Coordinates of C-alpha atoms in Angstrom, one line a residue:
M1 CA 40.7 -166.4 -107.2
K2 CA 40.6 -170.5 -108.5
H3 CA 36.7 -170.9 -107.6
D4 CA 36.1 -166.9 -109.7
Q5 CA 37.4 -168.9 -112.7
T6 CA 35.7 -172.1 -112.5
A7 CA 33.1 -170.2 -112.1
I8 CA 33.7 -167.9 -114.9
N9 CA 34.3 -171.3 -117.4
H10 CA 31.5 -172.6 -115.8
T11 CA 29.1 -170.0 -117.3
R12 CA 31.6 -169.6 -120.5
N13 CA 30.6 -173.6 -121.2
Q14 CA 26.9 -173.1 -120.4
R15 CA 26.9 -170.3 -123.1
A16 CA 28.9 -172.3 -125.9
A17 CA 26.5 -175.4 -125.4
K18 CA 23.2 -173.4 -125.5
K19 CA 25.0 -171.7 -128.3
A20 CA 25.8 -175.2 -129.9
A21 CA 21.6 -176.5 -129.0
G22 CA 20.5 -173.5 -130.5
L23 CA 22.4 -174.1 -133.7
I24 CA 22.0 -177.2 -133.5
A25 CA 18.2 -177.1 -133.4
A26 CA 17.9 -174.3 -136.3
V27 CA 20.0 -177.2 -138.4
I28 CA 17.2 -179.8 -137.5
S29 CA 14.5 -177.2 -138.0
S30 CA 15.7 -176.2 -141.2
L31 CA 16.5 -180.2 -142.6
L32 CA 13.0 -180.9 -141.1
L33 CA 12.0 -177.9 -143.5
V34 CA 13.7 -179.0 -146.6
N35 CA 12.4 -182.8 -146.5
V36 CA 8.3 -181.3 -146.0
S37 CA 8.8 -178.8 -149.0
T38 CA 10.4 -181.5 -151.2
A39 CA 7.8 -184.4 -150.0
A40 CA 5.1 -181.4 -150.7
D41 CA 7.4 -180.6 -154.2
R42 CA 7.2 -184.4 -155.0
Q43 CA 3.9 -185.2 -154.2
D44 CA 2.9 -182.1 -156.8
T45 CA 5.3 -183.8 -159.4
S46 CA 3.3 -186.9 -158.7
A47 CA -0.1 -185.0 -159.4
N48 CA 1.1 -183.3 -162.2
A49 CA 2.4 -186.0 -163.7
R50 CA -0.9 -187.9 -163.4
A51 CA -2.9 -185.7 -165.0
R52 CA 0.1 -185.5 -167.9
Y53 CA -0.5 -188.9 -168.2
E54 CA -4.0 -189.3 -167.8
N55 CA -4.4 -186.7 -171.0
E56 CA -1.7 -187.6 -173.5
K57 CA -3.5 -191.7 -172.9
S58 CA -6.4 -190.2 -173.4
I59 CA -5.0 -188.4 -176.9
C60 CA -3.8 -191.8 -177.9
N61 CA -7.0 -193.9 -177.2
N62 CA -8.5 -191.2 -179.8
G63 CA -6.5 -191.7 -182.3
Q64 CA -5.0 -187.9 -181.9
S65 CA -1.4 -188.9 -181.7
N66 CA 0.8 -189.0 -185.1
Q67 CA 2.2 -192.4 -183.2
A68 CA 0.8 -196.3 -183.2
R69 CA -1.5 -196.0 -179.8
E70 CA 1.1 -198.9 -178.8
T71 CA 4.3 -197.0 -178.9
C72 CA 2.2 -193.6 -177.8
L73 CA 0.9 -195.7 -174.8
R74 CA 5.0 -196.6 -174.5
E75 CA 5.4 -193.5 -174.4
A76 CA 3.3 -191.5 -172.6
G77 CA 4.1 -194.0 -169.5
A78 CA 7.4 -193.4 -170.1
A79 CA 7.0 -190.0 -169.3
K80 CA 5.3 -190.1 -166.5
Q81 CA 8.1 -192.2 -165.3
Q82 CA 10.5 -190.1 -165.9
A83 CA 8.2 -186.9 -164.3
Q84 CA 7.9 -188.6 -161.2
L85 CA 11.1 -189.9 -161.0
G86 CA 12.0 -185.4 -161.6
T87 CA 14.0 -186.4 -165.1
L88 CA 11.7 -185.4 -167.4
T89 CA 12.9 -182.4 -169.0
T90 CA 11.5 -179.4 -172.3
A91 CA 13.5 -178.5 -174.4
S92 CA 13.7 -174.6 -173.9
E93 CA 13.1 -172.4 -177.3
D94 CA 16.5 -171.8 -177.7
Q95 CA 17.2 -175.4 -177.7
L96 CA 14.6 -176.2 -179.9
Q97 CA 15.7 -173.0 -182.6
R98 CA 19.3 -174.9 -182.2
N99 CA 17.9 -178.3 -182.8
R100 CA 15.9 -176.5 -186.1
E101 CA 19.0 -174.5 -187.2
L102 CA 21.3 -177.8 -186.9
R103 CA 18.9 -180.0 -189.6
C104 CA 19.7 -177.5 -192.1
N105 CA 23.8 -178.8 -191.5
A106 CA 23.3 -181.6 -194.3
L107 CA 22.6 -179.4 -196.9
P108 CA 24.8 -177.7 -199.9
P109 CA 25.3 -174.2 -198.3
T110 CA 23.4 -171.9 -200.6
D111 CA 20.2 -173.8 -199.9
R112 CA 21.6 -173.8 -196.4
E113 CA 20.8 -170.3 -195.8
Y114 CA 17.5 -170.5 -197.1
C115 CA 17.0 -172.8 -195.0
L116 CA 18.5 -171.4 -192.4
Q117 CA 15.9 -168.4 -192.8
R118 CA 12.9 -170.6 -192.9
M119 CA 14.0 -172.1 -189.4
R120 CA 14.0 -168.4 -188.2
G121 CA 11.0 -167.7 -189.1
E122 CA 10.7 -166.1 -192.9
G123 CA 8.4 -167.5 -195.1
T124 CA 5.0 -169.0 -194.5
Q125 CA 4.3 -172.4 -192.8
S126 CA 1.9 -175.0 -192.8
G127 CA 1.2 -178.1 -191.6
S128 CA 1.5 -180.5 -188.3
A129 CA 3.6 -182.6 -186.4
Q130 CA 0.2 -184.8 -185.7
S131 CA -0.7 -184.2 -189.6
G132 CA 2.3 -185.6 -190.6
G133 CA 4.5 -182.8 -190.9
I134 CA 5.5 -178.9 -191.2
S135 CA 6.0 -177.5 -194.8
R136 CA 8.0 -174.6 -194.5
E137 CA 7.8 -172.0 -197.6
L138 CA 10.7 -169.5 -198.2
V139 CA 9.8 -167.5 -202.6
V140 CA 13.0 -165.7 -202.6
P141 CA 13.5 -163.4 -205.8
V142 CA 16.1 -164.6 -208.3
K143 CA 17.7 -162.5 -210.9
P144 CA 17.1 -163.6 -215.1
G145 CA 21.0 -164.8 -215.4
Q146 CA 21.4 -166.8 -212.3

């Protein structure tokens, strides 16, 4: 009887060992897959960062930036470094809209509402950051006597 119990325990231990070995193999495989995937992402990020840097550098060297050449090149290099580290972010459209609307906070309340309307796209817009600025115009009819 004792021999039978020992055999059963041995079989259970073998099964447990096989399960543990299978689990360990699965974990190792997962970690290897994550490492390979992360390395591929880094290479892709690095390649994209280099391509973006070369494009920005060309813009700086051709005078198409709204910055001094040295400043433009320094900013392009900093952006490349941040992109390679994975810390370069692009603001979402929502964040950009919040930033536009925050500019209106310094205005008196009556002008602030018109500013907010312009920042939301009402009226007309001309110019660009590269050309020195964006002009937004909103024509609001005023009743006589106001």
